[in-house]
C-alpha cells in the first residue's frame, strides 16, 4: 500500500522527448489509469516508477521517500505486462510459488502455501493449479501473471496494457475482475492503456497523456464532461465528442463555414461573442425531433442493438447522434436535430483549450 | 438479378468438418453478413461460393444453376480480401482496368467504366498513383473498384476492413453500405465484428463450429437470439445469462436466479409459455440484456433489494454490476445514477426483454414477449 508522487520528471531517448515536466500524484489505494496513444509516454512513466528507467531530471517518491537511487527490486513494485512472461514448462502452482522462493525474500513454506492458495482463490484459477502454463488460454495466462504479482504483496501494482492481447468478450470480463481485485486488495494500482473504455470503466482517476505531457487528471466523469482541451474531448468517449467550428452570435452558435446554427443562450455572451470557437457536444446530447432547428441527412447508421449511432450530414459537416434502437431512419433520409445546450463545451479555436479551463 | 443458394453443403478438411449441412438462400440485391469467430466456417463458406474451395456434398446454385463444376473464373463473382492484393507495378487506373482486359472491350469502353467506378468510390484523383503511395483505406477502395468494374453477379468480401484502424474502419463501413445501396449488387460479407454485421446487413447469418446458428435481420438476431451462443455473441456488454427457476405466485409468477432468496416478478403468462416450451424443471436459464435490468435507488413495489458491487462509468451511461443471489447481473443505467459501489439499490427484470433458454440444448424457449 503506497502513495506515489512524480515531481517534474523529464526523460529523453536521444532526441526524442518522452516525458516533459511531469507532475503526478497517486493516492494510497487508488486505481489510477494513465491513458494515451502509442508513444505518449505511458510505459516510460511506468518504468520510471518501477525503477527500470532513470529520469533525466525530477524525482520519484514512494510514500514520501525519494527512491531515485533505489534499484527495481528494492522498490517492491509488481509489474504485469501485456505479454504474460510465465515459465512455460512449469505448472500454474510453480509459477505462483516462484517469486516467493527467491533467496532474498525468505518466505516460509507454510506462508508460501497460504499466499498461493489465497491468490488462486481470488483469481478463480484453483482448478488450473496443476496445469502447465502452455496449456492455458490467454485470459487464464493473464490471470496467472496477475497472481504472480499478488503473492508478493507488493506495495504497488504496475500494469502495462495487460488486457490488450485478449479478445473483446474476455477483456470485458477481466475489466470488472481487475477492478474487483483492486478493491478487495485495497492496493495502489497504476494501469496503463490506450483504450479509453478501460480507462473510464476501471479508473478512480484518469491521467491523459499526450506527447509526453500530462494534459488532464480527474475522475472519469470529470474527464468526460469537462475535457480540458479538444485532444481529451476527442480521445475519451466512443463515439467521440462532436467538435464544430463556429462563432457565438447573439445567443446562437453559428457554424463555419455557414452550414447551420443552433441556439446557445446559456453562455456568458460578452466575453466570447464573435471569437472563433469550437463547439463540443457529445453524441448523446444531440437529438432528433420533428420541429428541431436544423435539417441534415442520415449519412450512416451504426447499429449497436441497444442504440444506434447516426452520422448526420449538413452540407460538408458531419456529426454524430446517439438515438434509441427503435428510431426508424434510413440512410440519406432527411431528419431534423437539435442539441442540449446545457451540455455544450466551448473551446478556443486557436489553442484548443476549453474556455472553462483557460478562463 | 442474382440469387445464391446453398443446399445441404458439407465440407471437410481432413477429419474436421468445417461446414455442417449448411442451407442458405440469398435474394437478389441482398446484403448478407456471415458473422462468427475465427474457425467457425464463414470464410470457407464464402470461398466455396466463389469457387476457390470445393465442397464435399450438397449444392451451390447461382441463379438456380448448380455451379460446383464451374471454375471460379467462370462464376462471374468478385472477391475482395482483407489484404488488398493490388498489382504493385501498375497504377490505380491499370489495376482497376485489369479485369476488363479479357473482355475484349474497346479502349474507350474500358476507360468509361474505369472512370465511372473511380467516381463512385471517390478515387478519381488517385488514378495515376501507384498502390505503394496509397493509404490502407484507399488501397481497399481500389480493390473494391477492381472487383466492381466488371459488374459481377455478386460481390463477396472477406473482412475487407479488418486490417484498418478504428476510425478508417468506420468510414469505410459507411462507404461500403452506401455503395451497396447505389449499385445494388448481391453481397456476401464475412466478419467477426458484431457491430459491423449489425450496421451493414439486411440479414445476418451467425455461424459457430461450422453450423448455422441463426439467420435474421439485425433486429431479430439482437432481440430474439435463437440460442445461447447467439445471445452471448451479439451485443455488448454481453447478455446476462443466469440459471433460474420459475414458479407460480399469488400475483403471477416469480423468476428466481440461482442462490437468490427472492424472485423477480413476471406476468402469469410466462408459466403457460414455458409449460408449452417444456422448460419448467430445473434446466432453465434467464437471459437479460443490461438495458433490460431496471434499477431504482429507493424501494419500490416489484423491485428486489440488491447490492451494486462495481460501477463502470462509460461516459454516456454506466454499467452497474448487481449481486443477485450467487449471480452477477449487469445493468445499464444513466451515468452517475448509482453513486457508490456497495450501495443497496432495487432491481427489476423487464419481462418484455427477458429470454429463457434450455440450458441443455442451449435453445431459446421463445417466451417473454
mmCIF file of C-alpha atoms in Angstrom, chain B:
data_model
loop_
_atom_site.group_PDB
_atom_site.id
_atom_site.type_symbol
_atom_site.label_atom_id
_atom_site.label_comp_id
_atom_site.label_asym_id
_atom_site.label_seq_id
_atom_site.Cartn_x
_atom_site.Cartn_y
_atom_site.Cartn_z
ATOM 1 C CA UNK B 1 -30.524 -10.299 -60.858
ATOM 2 C CA UNK B 2 -28.527 -12.758 -58.806
ATOM 3 C CA UNK B 3 -29.753 -15.281 -56.314
ATOM 4 C CA UNK B 4 -27.393 -17.578 -54.472
ATOM 5 C CA UNK B 5 -28.490 -20.728 -52.786
ATOM 6 C CA UNK B 6 -26.663 -23.277 -50.661
ATOM 7 C CA UNK B 7 -28.335 -26.636 -50.128
ATOM 8 C CA UNK B 8 -27.034 -29.154 -47.633
ATOM 9 C CA UNK B 9 -23.426 -28.075 -48.076
ATOM 10 C CA UNK B 10 -20.826 -30.214 -46.263
ATOM 11 C CA UNK B 11 -17.105 -29.581 -46.202
ATOM 12 C CA UNK B 12 -14.252 -31.445 -44.543
ATOM 13 C CA UNK B 13 -10.621 -30.511 -44.063
ATOM 14 C CA UNK B 14 -9.226 -33.975 -43.394
ATOM 15 C CA UNK B 15 -11.114 -35.287 -40.378
ATOM 16 C CA UNK B 16 -12.508 -31.922 -39.411
ATOM 17 C CA UNK B 17 -15.911 -30.955 -40.711
ATOM 18 C CA UNK B 18 -15.799 -27.196 -41.221
ATOM 19 C CA UNK B 19 -19.251 -26.748 -42.794
ATOM 20 C CA UNK B 20 -22.117 -28.851 -41.488
ATOM 21 C CA UNK B 21 -25.251 -29.174 -43.591
ATOM 22 C CA UNK B 22 -25.488 -25.509 -44.500
ATOM 23 C CA UNK B 23 -28.672 -24.230 -46.112
ATOM 24 C CA UNK B 24 -28.862 -20.598 -47.108
ATOM 25 C CA UNK B 25 -30.790 -18.620 -49.664
ATOM 26 C CA UNK B 26 -29.599 -15.146 -50.638
ATOM 27 C CA UNK B 27 -32.045 -12.912 -52.521
ATOM 28 C CA UNK B 28 -31.157 -10.607 -55.374
ATOM 29 C CA UNK B 29 -29.602 -7.330 -54.146
ATOM 30 C CA UNK B 30 -29.448 -8.612 -50.616
ATOM 31 C CA UNK B 31 -26.584 -7.723 -48.279
ATOM 32 C CA UNK B 32 -25.828 -10.836 -46.237
ATOM 33 C CA UNK B 33 -23.235 -10.859 -43.457
ATOM 34 C CA UNK B 34 -21.686 -14.125 -42.257
ATOM 35 C CA UNK B 35 -20.804 -13.478 -38.617
ATOM 36 C CA UNK B 36 -18.732 -15.692 -36.343
ATOM 37 C CA UNK B 37 -15.434 -16.239 -34.555
ATOM 38 C CA UNK B 38 -12.337 -17.351 -36.380
ATOM 39 C CA UNK B 39 -12.633 -21.005 -37.325
ATOM 40 C CA UNK B 40 -16.442 -21.002 -37.484
ATOM 41 C CA UNK B 41 -16.521 -21.786 -41.210
ATOM 42 C CA UNK B 42 -17.573 -18.381 -42.518
ATOM 43 C CA UNK B 43 -14.572 -17.824 -44.778
ATOM 44 C CA UNK B 44 -14.703 -21.386 -46.097
ATOM 45 C CA UNK B 45 -18.361 -20.842 -46.973
ATOM 46 C CA UNK B 46 -17.506 -17.651 -48.819
ATOM 47 C CA UNK B 47 -14.650 -19.308 -50.693
ATOM 48 C CA UNK B 48 -16.887 -22.220 -51.646
ATOM 49 C CA UNK B 49 -19.404 -19.815 -53.186
ATOM 50 C CA UNK B 50 -16.591 -18.099 -55.084
ATOM 51 C CA UNK B 51 -15.283 -21.432 -56.348
ATOM 52 C CA UNK B 52 -11.969 -21.126 -54.519
ATOM 53 C CA UNK B 53 -12.844 -24.172 -52.429
ATOM 54 C CA UNK B 54 -14.614 -27.392 -53.397
ATOM 55 C CA UNK B 55 -17.409 -28.855 -51.308
ATOM 56 C CA UNK B 56 -17.820 -32.479 -50.288
ATOM 57 C CA UNK B 57 -21.578 -32.666 -50.517
ATOM 58 C CA UNK B 58 -24.598 -30.510 -51.314
ATOM 59 C CA UNK B 59 -25.305 -27.914 -53.957
ATOM 60 C CA UNK B 60 -24.338 -24.322 -54.554
ATOM 61 C CA UNK B 61 -26.659 -22.611 -57.019
ATOM 62 C CA UNK B 62 -26.250 -19.238 -58.654
ATOM 63 C CA UNK B 63 -29.442 -18.055 -60.298
ATOM 64 C CA UNK B 64 -30.828 -21.547 -59.958
ATOM 65 C CA UNK B 65 -27.909 -23.302 -61.690
ATOM 66 C CA UNK B 66 -25.544 -25.615 -59.810
ATOM 67 C CA UNK B 67 -22.005 -24.265 -60.096
ATOM 68 C CA UNK B 68 -19.862 -26.912 -58.408
ATOM 69 C CA UNK B 69 -18.321 -27.866 -61.721
ATOM 70 C CA UNK B 70 -17.917 -24.244 -62.792
ATOM 71 C CA UNK B 71 -14.462 -22.755 -62.310
ATOM 72 C CA UNK B 72 -14.065 -19.699 -60.097
ATOM 73 C CA UNK B 73 -13.252 -17.500 -63.075
ATOM 74 C CA UNK B 74 -16.456 -18.538 -64.848
ATOM 75 C CA UNK B 75 -18.793 -17.948 -61.915
ATOM 76 C CA UNK B 76 -18.721 -14.192 -62.528
ATOM 77 C CA UNK B 77 -18.310 -13.391 -58.879
ATOM 78 C CA UNK B 78 -15.913 -10.784 -57.494
ATOM 79 C CA UNK B 79 -13.929 -11.318 -54.316
ATOM 80 C CA UNK B 80 -12.403 -8.682 -52.026
ATOM 81 C CA UNK B 81 -9.901 -9.895 -49.422
ATOM 82 C CA UNK B 82 -8.654 -8.371 -46.218
ATOM 83 C CA UNK B 83 -5.263 -7.922 -47.855
ATOM 84 C CA UNK B 84 -5.547 -5.629 -50.772
ATOM 85 C CA UNK B 85 -3.900 -7.816 -53.443
ATOM 86 C CA UNK B 86 -3.204 -4.997 -55.886
ATOM 87 C CA UNK B 87 -0.532 -5.204 -58.591
ATOM 88 C CA UNK B 88 2.258 -3.058 -57.189
ATOM 89 C CA UNK B 89 3.802 -2.197 -60.556
ATOM 90 C CA UNK B 90 0.541 -0.894 -62.026
ATOM 91 C CA UNK B 91 -1.052 2.405 -61.158
ATOM 92 C CA UNK B 92 -4.590 2.627 -59.817
ATOM 93 C CA UNK B 93 -6.127 3.059 -63.264
ATOM 94 C CA UNK B 94 -4.370 -0.043 -64.598
ATOM 95 C CA UNK B 95 -5.279 -2.043 -61.529
ATOM 96 C CA UNK B 96 -8.965 -1.257 -61.937
ATOM 97 C CA UNK B 97 -8.857 -1.809 -65.706
ATOM 98 C CA UNK B 98 -7.081 -5.146 -65.406
ATOM 99 C CA UNK B 99 -10.158 -7.430 -65.048
ATOM 100 C CA UNK B 100 -11.581 -5.901 -68.249
ATOM 101 C CA UNK B 101 -8.606 -6.998 -70.360
ATOM 102 C CA UNK B 102 -10.083 -10.400 -71.045
ATOM 103 C CA UNK B 103 -13.463 -8.987 -72.014
ATOM 104 C CA UNK B 104 -12.491 -7.635 -75.471
ATOM 105 C CA UNK B 105 -13.948 -4.256 -74.686
ATOM 106 C CA UNK B 106 -12.702 -1.274 -76.689
ATOM 107 C CA UNK B 107 -10.257 1.091 -75.060
ATOM 108 C CA UNK B 108 -12.908 3.788 -74.917
ATOM 109 C CA UNK B 109 -15.371 1.487 -73.197
ATOM 110 C CA UNK B 110 -12.783 0.368 -70.655
ATOM 111 C CA UNK B 111 -11.887 3.983 -69.973
ATOM 112 C CA UNK B 112 -15.521 4.878 -69.446
ATOM 113 C CA UNK B 113 -16.107 2.056 -66.990
ATOM 114 C CA UNK B 114 -12.917 2.604 -65.008
ATOM 115 C CA UNK B 115 -13.758 6.282 -64.592
ATOM 116 C CA UNK B 116 -17.329 5.528 -63.596
ATOM 117 C CA UNK B 117 -16.187 3.146 -60.860
ATOM 118 C CA UNK B 118 -13.494 5.571 -59.709
ATOM 119 C CA UNK B 119 -16.083 8.307 -59.448
ATOM 120 C CA UNK B 120 -18.402 6.137 -57.364
ATOM 121 C CA UNK B 121 -15.582 5.309 -54.963
ATOM 122 C CA UNK B 122 -14.243 8.877 -54.983
ATOM 123 C CA UNK B 123 -10.756 7.847 -56.071
ATOM 124 C CA UNK B 124 -10.587 9.695 -59.417
ATOM 125 C CA UNK B 125 -7.719 11.844 -58.080
ATOM 126 C CA UNK B 126 -5.690 8.706 -57.340
ATOM 127 C CA UNK B 127 -5.886 7.069 -60.777
ATOM 128 C CA UNK B 128 -2.246 7.877 -61.670
ATOM 129 C CA UNK B 129 -0.822 6.773 -58.307
ATOM 130 C CA UNK B 130 0.965 3.511 -57.597
ATOM 131 C CA UNK B 131 -0.502 1.353 -54.784
ATOM 132 C CA UNK B 132 2.592 1.988 -52.643
ATOM 133 C CA UNK B 133 1.637 5.663 -52.455
ATOM 134 C CA UNK B 134 -1.852 4.930 -51.096
ATOM 135 C CA UNK B 135 -3.220 4.714 -47.575
ATOM 136 C CA UNK B 136 -4.785 1.455 -46.371
ATOM 137 C CA UNK B 137 -8.289 2.805 -46.912
ATOM 138 C CA UNK B 138 -7.532 3.974 -50.447
ATOM 139 C CA UNK B 139 -5.937 0.631 -51.314
ATOM 140 C CA UNK B 140 -9.088 -1.135 -50.198
ATOM 141 C CA UNK B 141 -11.186 1.323 -52.248
ATOM 142 C CA UNK B 142 -9.119 0.402 -55.299
ATOM 143 C CA UNK B 143 -9.529 -3.307 -54.545
ATOM 144 C CA UNK B 144 -13.298 -2.810 -54.360
ATOM 145 C CA UNK B 145 -13.181 -0.790 -57.590
ATOM 146 C CA UNK B 146 -11.369 -3.609 -59.313
ATOM 147 C CA UNK B 147 -13.998 -6.041 -58.064
ATOM 148 C CA UNK B 148 -16.910 -3.899 -59.226
ATOM 149 C CA UNK B 149 -15.625 -2.799 -62.627
ATOM 150 C CA UNK B 150 -16.669 -5.926 -64.452
ATOM 151 C CA UNK B 151 -20.163 -5.765 -62.979
ATOM 152 C CA UNK B 152 -20.047 -9.177 -61.379
ATOM 153 C CA UNK B 153 -23.166 -11.114 -60.483
ATOM 154 C CA UNK B 154 -22.260 -10.931 -56.832
ATOM 155 C CA UNK B 155 -19.678 -9.339 -54.597
ATOM 156 C CA UNK B 156 -18.042 -11.422 -51.863
ATOM 157 C CA UNK B 157 -15.969 -9.693 -49.196
ATOM 158 C CA UNK B 158 -13.821 -11.366 -46.549
ATOM 159 C CA UNK B 159 -13.176 -8.995 -43.619
ATOM 160 C CA UNK B 160 -12.401 -6.210 -46.108
ATOM 161 C CA UNK B 161 -11.874 -3.560 -43.441
ATOM 162 C CA UNK B 162 -10.481 -5.783 -40.671
ATOM 163 C CA UNK B 163 -6.927 -4.554 -41.161
ATOM 164 C CA UNK B 164 -7.751 -0.847 -40.962
ATOM 165 C CA UNK B 165 -7.614 1.300 -37.839
ATOM 166 C CA UNK B 166 -10.848 2.050 -35.984
ATOM 167 C CA UNK B 167 -11.628 5.450 -37.453
ATOM 168 C CA UNK B 168 -10.954 4.407 -41.037
ATOM 169 C CA UNK B 169 -12.897 1.217 -40.498
ATOM 170 C CA UNK B 170 -15.970 3.256 -39.592
ATOM 171 C CA UNK B 171 -15.572 5.464 -42.651
ATOM 172 C CA UNK B 172 -15.100 2.522 -44.987
ATOM 173 C CA UNK B 173 -18.019 0.675 -43.470
ATOM 174 C CA UNK B 174 -20.272 3.645 -44.236
ATOM 175 C CA UNK B 175 -18.904 3.760 -47.783
ATOM 176 C CA UNK B 176 -19.485 0.065 -48.382
ATOM 177 C CA UNK B 177 -23.082 0.397 -47.200
ATOM 178 C CA UNK B 178 -23.704 3.441 -49.373
ATOM 179 C CA UNK B 179 -22.069 1.792 -52.354
ATOM 180 C CA UNK B 180 -24.302 -1.227 -51.960
ATOM 181 C CA UNK B 181 -27.379 0.975 -51.851
ATOM 182 C CA UNK B 182 -26.273 2.676 -55.070
ATOM 183 C CA UNK B 183 -25.056 -0.364 -57.005
ATOM 184 C CA UNK B 184 -27.472 -2.851 -55.525
ATOM 185 C CA UNK B 185 -25.365 -5.930 -56.163
ATOM 186 C CA UNK B 186 -25.930 -9.123 -54.203
ATOM 187 C CA UNK B 187 -23.278 -9.060 -51.491
ATOM 188 C CA UNK B 188 -21.995 -11.633 -49.020
ATOM 189 C CA UNK B 189 -19.695 -10.182 -46.410
ATOM 190 C CA UNK B 190 -17.693 -12.015 -43.765
ATOM 191 C CA UNK B 191 -16.751 -10.527 -40.401
ATOM 192 C CA UNK B 192 -16.195 -11.405 -36.749
ATOM 193 C CA UNK B 193 -17.275 -7.913 -35.649
ATOM 194 C CA UNK B 194 -20.874 -7.864 -34.492
ATOM 195 C CA UNK B 195 -21.322 -4.085 -34.755
ATOM 196 C CA UNK B 196 -20.128 -4.245 -38.355
ATOM 197 C CA UNK B 197 -22.626 -7.027 -39.023
ATOM 198 C CA UNK B 198 -25.489 -5.195 -37.308
ATOM 199 C CA UNK B 199 -24.725 -1.984 -39.225
ATOM 200 C CA UNK B 200 -24.290 -3.440 -42.723
ATOM 201 C CA UNK B 201 -26.538 -6.450 -43.067
ATOM 202 C CA UNK B 202 -30.025 -6.856 -44.432
ATOM 203 C CA UNK B 203 -29.787 -10.276 -42.818
ATOM 204 C CA UNK B 204 -27.098 -11.731 -40.571
ATOM 205 C CA UNK B 205 -26.057 -15.374 -40.695
ATOM 206 C CA UNK B 206 -24.478 -16.341 -37.376
ATOM 207 C CA UNK B 207 -22.125 -19.335 -37.609
ATOM 208 C CA UNK B 208 -20.377 -21.381 -34.941
ATOM 209 C CA UNK B 209 -18.301 -24.543 -35.374
ATOM 210 C CA UNK B 210 -19.435 -24.949 -38.966
ATOM 211 C CA UNK B 211 -23.105 -24.819 -38.051
ATOM 212 C CA UNK B 212 -25.517 -22.073 -38.948
ATOM 213 C CA UNK B 213 -26.969 -20.788 -35.667
ATOM 214 C CA UNK B 214 -29.462 -18.205 -36.844
ATOM 215 C CA UNK B 215 -30.462 -16.183 -39.894
ATOM 216 C CA UNK B 216 -32.302 -12.949 -39.335
ATOM 217 C CA UNK B 217 -32.366 -9.183 -39.591
ATOM 218 C CA UNK B 218 -30.056 -7.363 -37.158
ATOM 219 C CA UNK B 219 -33.088 -6.569 -35.032
ATOM 220 C CA UNK B 220 -34.181 -10.230 -34.906
ATOM 221 C CA UNK B 221 -30.722 -11.514 -34.055
ATOM 222 C CA UNK B 222 -30.370 -8.943 -31.276
ATOM 223 C CA UNK B 223 -33.788 -9.159 -29.707
ATOM 224 C CA UNK B 224 -34.720 -12.774 -30.462
ATOM 225 C CA UNK B 225 -31.499 -14.808 -30.346
ATOM 226 C CA UNK B 226 -32.165 -18.424 -31.297
ATOM 227 C CA UNK B 227 -29.789 -19.916 -28.746
ATOM 228 C CA UNK B 228 -27.244 -19.172 -26.028
ATOM 229 C CA UNK B 229 -24.387 -18.826 -28.485
ATOM 230 C CA UNK B 230 -26.092 -16.061 -30.471
ATOM 231 C CA UNK B 231 -27.340 -14.423 -27.276
ATOM 232 C CA UNK B 232 -23.785 -14.151 -25.948
ATOM 233 C CA UNK B 233 -22.113 -13.324 -29.255
ATOM 234 C CA UNK B 234 -24.243 -10.368 -30.299
ATOM 235 C CA UNK B 235 -24.457 -7.275 -28.094
ATOM 236 C CA UNK B 236 -22.028 -5.511 -25.782
ATOM 237 C CA UNK B 237 -21.856 -5.695 -22.810
ATOM 238 C CA UNK B 238 -22.778 -9.333 -23.152
ATOM 239 C CA UNK B 239 -26.296 -10.522 -22.259
ATOM 240 C CA UNK B 240 -26.663 -11.679 -18.639
ATOM 241 C CA UNK B 241 -27.335 -15.413 -18.522
ATOM 242 C CA UNK B 242 -28.278 -16.881 -15.153
ATOM 243 C CA UNK B 243 -29.614 -20.296 -14.183
ATOM 244 C CA UNK B 244 -33.093 -19.685 -12.829
ATOM 245 C CA UNK B 245 -36.301 -21.296 -11.650
ATOM 246 C CA UNK B 246 -39.848 -20.186 -12.385
ATOM 247 C CA UNK B 247 -42.783 -20.720 -10.057
ATOM 248 C CA UNK B 248 -46.325 -19.589 -9.633
ATOM 249 C CA UNK B 249 -47.202 -16.947 -7.035
ATOM 250 C CA UNK B 250 -50.363 -15.196 -5.915
ATOM 251 C CA UNK B 251 -49.534 -12.199 -8.092
ATOM 252 C CA UNK B 252 -48.456 -14.159 -11.148
ATOM 253 C CA UNK B 253 -45.039 -15.737 -11.445
ATOM 254 C CA UNK B 254 -41.572 -15.431 -9.967
ATOM 255 C CA UNK B 255 -38.269 -15.952 -11.727
ATOM 256 C CA UNK B 256 -35.584 -16.711 -9.147
ATOM 257 C CA UNK B 257 -31.952 -16.809 -10.206
ATOM 258 C CA UNK B 258 -29.774 -19.430 -8.528
ATOM 259 C CA UNK B 259 -28.820 -18.627 -4.959
ATOM 260 C CA UNK B 260 -31.273 -15.742 -4.589
ATOM 261 C CA UNK B 261 -33.872 -15.664 -1.804
ATOM 262 C CA UNK B 262 -36.467 -13.794 -3.757
ATOM 263 C CA UNK B 263 -37.629 -13.931 -7.358
ATOM 264 C CA UNK B 264 -38.301 -11.247 -9.947
ATOM 265 C CA UNK B 265 -41.965 -10.706 -10.705
ATOM 266 C CA UNK B 266 -43.249 -11.853 -14.069
ATOM 267 C CA UNK B 267 -46.716 -11.963 -15.597
ATOM 268 C CA UNK B 268 -48.517 -15.263 -15.112
ATOM 269 C CA UNK B 269 -48.376 -15.830 -18.883
ATOM 270 C CA UNK B 270 -44.723 -16.889 -18.578
ATOM 271 C CA UNK B 271 -45.813 -20.121 -16.858
ATOM 272 C CA UNK B 272 -48.064 -21.164 -19.697
ATOM 273 C CA UNK B 273 -45.444 -20.164 -22.271
ATOM 274 C CA UNK B 274 -42.681 -22.098 -20.547
ATOM 275 C CA UNK B 275 -45.007 -25.013 -19.899
ATOM 276 C CA UNK B 276 -45.703 -25.237 -23.591
ATOM 277 C CA UNK B 277 -41.999 -24.992 -24.334
ATOM 278 C CA UNK B 278 -41.336 -27.691 -21.779
ATOM 279 C CA UNK B 279 -38.818 -25.655 -19.869
ATOM 280 C CA UNK B 280 -40.000 -25.501 -16.265
ATOM 281 C CA UNK B 281 -37.937 -28.084 -14.489
ATOM 282 C CA UNK B 282 -34.516 -27.083 -13.241
ATOM 283 C CA UNK B 283 -32.704 -26.671 -16.528
ATOM 284 C CA UNK B 284 -33.657 -23.172 -17.329
ATOM 285 C CA UNK B 285 -31.575 -20.019 -17.795
ATOM 286 C CA UNK B 286 -32.822 -16.474 -17.731
ATOM 287 C CA UNK B 287 -31.250 -14.171 -20.339
ATOM 288 C CA UNK B 288 -31.498 -10.434 -19.946
ATOM 289 C CA UNK B 289 -29.511 -7.677 -21.632
ATOM 290 C CA UNK B 290 -28.113 -4.943 -19.358
ATOM 291 C CA UNK B 291 -30.745 -2.486 -20.644
ATOM 292 C CA UNK B 292 -33.471 -4.905 -19.511
ATOM 293 C CA UNK B 293 -32.318 -4.818 -15.872
ATOM 294 C CA UNK B 294 -34.103 -1.806 -14.399
ATOM 295 C CA UNK B 295 -32.773 -0.050 -11.290
ATOM 296 C CA UNK B 296 -34.292 2.301 -8.751
ATOM 297 C CA UNK B 297 -32.440 3.890 -5.849
ATOM 298 C CA UNK B 298 -35.402 3.697 -3.490
ATOM 299 C CA UNK B 299 -37.564 0.716 -2.568
ATOM 300 C CA UNK B 300 -40.469 0.201 -4.895
ATOM 301 C CA UNK B 301 -43.135 -2.453 -5.354
ATOM 302 C CA UNK B 302 -41.928 -5.269 -7.565
ATOM 303 C CA UNK B 303 -38.245 -4.368 -7.162
ATOM 304 C CA UNK B 304 -35.783 -6.568 -5.268
ATOM 305 C CA UNK B 305 -33.106 -5.157 -2.966
ATOM 306 C CA UNK B 306 -29.660 -5.946 -4.406
ATOM 307 C CA UNK B 307 -26.099 -4.782 -3.881
ATOM 308 C CA UNK B 308 -24.291 -2.745 -6.551
ATOM 309 C CA UNK B 309 -20.761 -4.154 -6.388
ATOM 310 C CA UNK B 310 -18.994 -2.401 -9.236
ATOM 311 C CA UNK B 311 -19.831 0.666 -11.276
ATOM 312 C CA UNK B 312 -18.261 1.110 -14.677
ATOM 313 C CA UNK B 313 -18.804 4.665 -15.883
ATOM 314 C CA UNK B 314 -18.618 4.684 -19.677
ATOM 315 C CA UNK B 315 -19.421 8.357 -20.125
ATOM 316 C CA UNK B 316 -22.793 8.298 -21.838
ATOM 317 C CA UNK B 317 -24.056 5.633 -19.443
ATOM 318 C CA UNK B 318 -22.888 3.363 -16.606
ATOM 319 C CA UNK B 319 -22.751 -0.399 -16.352
ATOM 320 C CA UNK B 320 -23.535 -1.478 -12.791
ATOM 321 C CA UNK B 321 -22.816 -4.993 -11.530
ATOM 322 C CA UNK B 322 -25.529 -6.250 -9.212
ATOM 323 C CA UNK B 323 -25.142 -9.160 -6.866
ATOM 324 C CA UNK B 324 -28.312 -11.226 -7.082
ATOM 325 C CA UNK B 325 -28.016 -14.452 -5.111
ATOM 326 C CA UNK B 326 -24.989 -16.309 -6.404
ATOM 327 C CA UNK B 327 -25.217 -14.486 -9.723
ATOM 328 C CA UNK B 328 -23.931 -11.201 -11.054
ATOM 329 C CA UNK B 329 -26.332 -9.240 -13.248
ATOM 330 C CA UNK B 330 -25.081 -6.226 -15.149
ATOM 331 C CA UNK B 331 -27.440 -3.294 -15.606
ATOM 332 C CA UNK B 332 -27.218 -0.255 -17.833
ATOM 333 C CA UNK B 333 -28.123 2.991 -16.078
ATOM 334 C CA UNK B 334 -27.836 6.645 -16.896
ATOM 335 C CA UNK B 335 -24.457 7.977 -15.921
ATOM 336 C CA UNK B 336 -23.876 8.658 -12.241
ATOM 337 C CA UNK B 337 -27.233 7.150 -11.222
ATOM 338 C CA UNK B 338 -25.790 4.765 -8.634
ATOM 339 C CA UNK B 339 -23.375 6.758 -6.521
ATOM 340 C CA UNK B 340 -21.035 4.282 -4.837
ATOM 341 C CA UNK B 341 -20.067 0.647 -5.123
ATOM 342 C CA UNK B 342 -21.512 -1.252 -2.175
ATOM 343 C CA UNK B 343 -24.744 0.742 -2.277
ATOM 344 C CA UNK B 344 -28.050 -1.062 -1.985
ATOM 345 C CA UNK B 345 -30.350 -0.491 -4.948
ATOM 346 C CA UNK B 346 -33.605 -2.017 -6.168
ATOM 347 C CA UNK B 347 -33.840 -4.020 -9.350
ATOM 348 C CA UNK B 348 -36.480 -5.480 -11.596
ATOM 349 C CA UNK B 349 -36.314 -7.504 -14.809
ATOM 350 C CA UNK B 350 -38.326 -6.116 -17.709
ATOM 351 C CA UNK B 351 -40.377 -9.179 -18.719
ATOM 352 C CA UNK B 352 -40.704 -7.841 -22.274
ATOM 353 C CA UNK B 353 -36.923 -8.004 -22.680
ATOM 354 C CA UNK B 354 -36.388 -11.321 -20.908
ATOM 355 C CA UNK B 355 -35.285 -14.507 -22.663
ATOM 356 C CA UNK B 356 -35.408 -18.078 -21.470
ATOM 357 C CA UNK B 357 -33.068 -20.807 -22.611
ATOM 358 C CA UNK B 358 -32.948 -24.548 -22.165
ATOM 359 C CA UNK B 359 -29.514 -24.948 -20.573
ATOM 360 C CA UNK B 360 -29.040 -28.435 -22.013
ATOM 361 C CA UNK B 361 -29.835 -27.790 -25.660
ATOM 362 C CA UNK B 362 -28.925 -24.099 -25.427
ATOM 363 C CA UNK B 363 -32.050 -23.285 -27.428
ATOM 364 C CA UNK B 364 -34.177 -20.226 -26.771
ATOM 365 C CA UNK B 365 -37.614 -21.149 -25.482
ATOM 366 C CA UNK B 366 -39.206 -18.266 -27.327
ATOM 367 C CA UNK B 367 -41.100 -16.718 -24.475
ATOM 368 C CA UNK B 368 -41.057 -13.487 -22.541
ATOM 369 C CA UNK B 369 -42.507 -11.304 -25.243
#
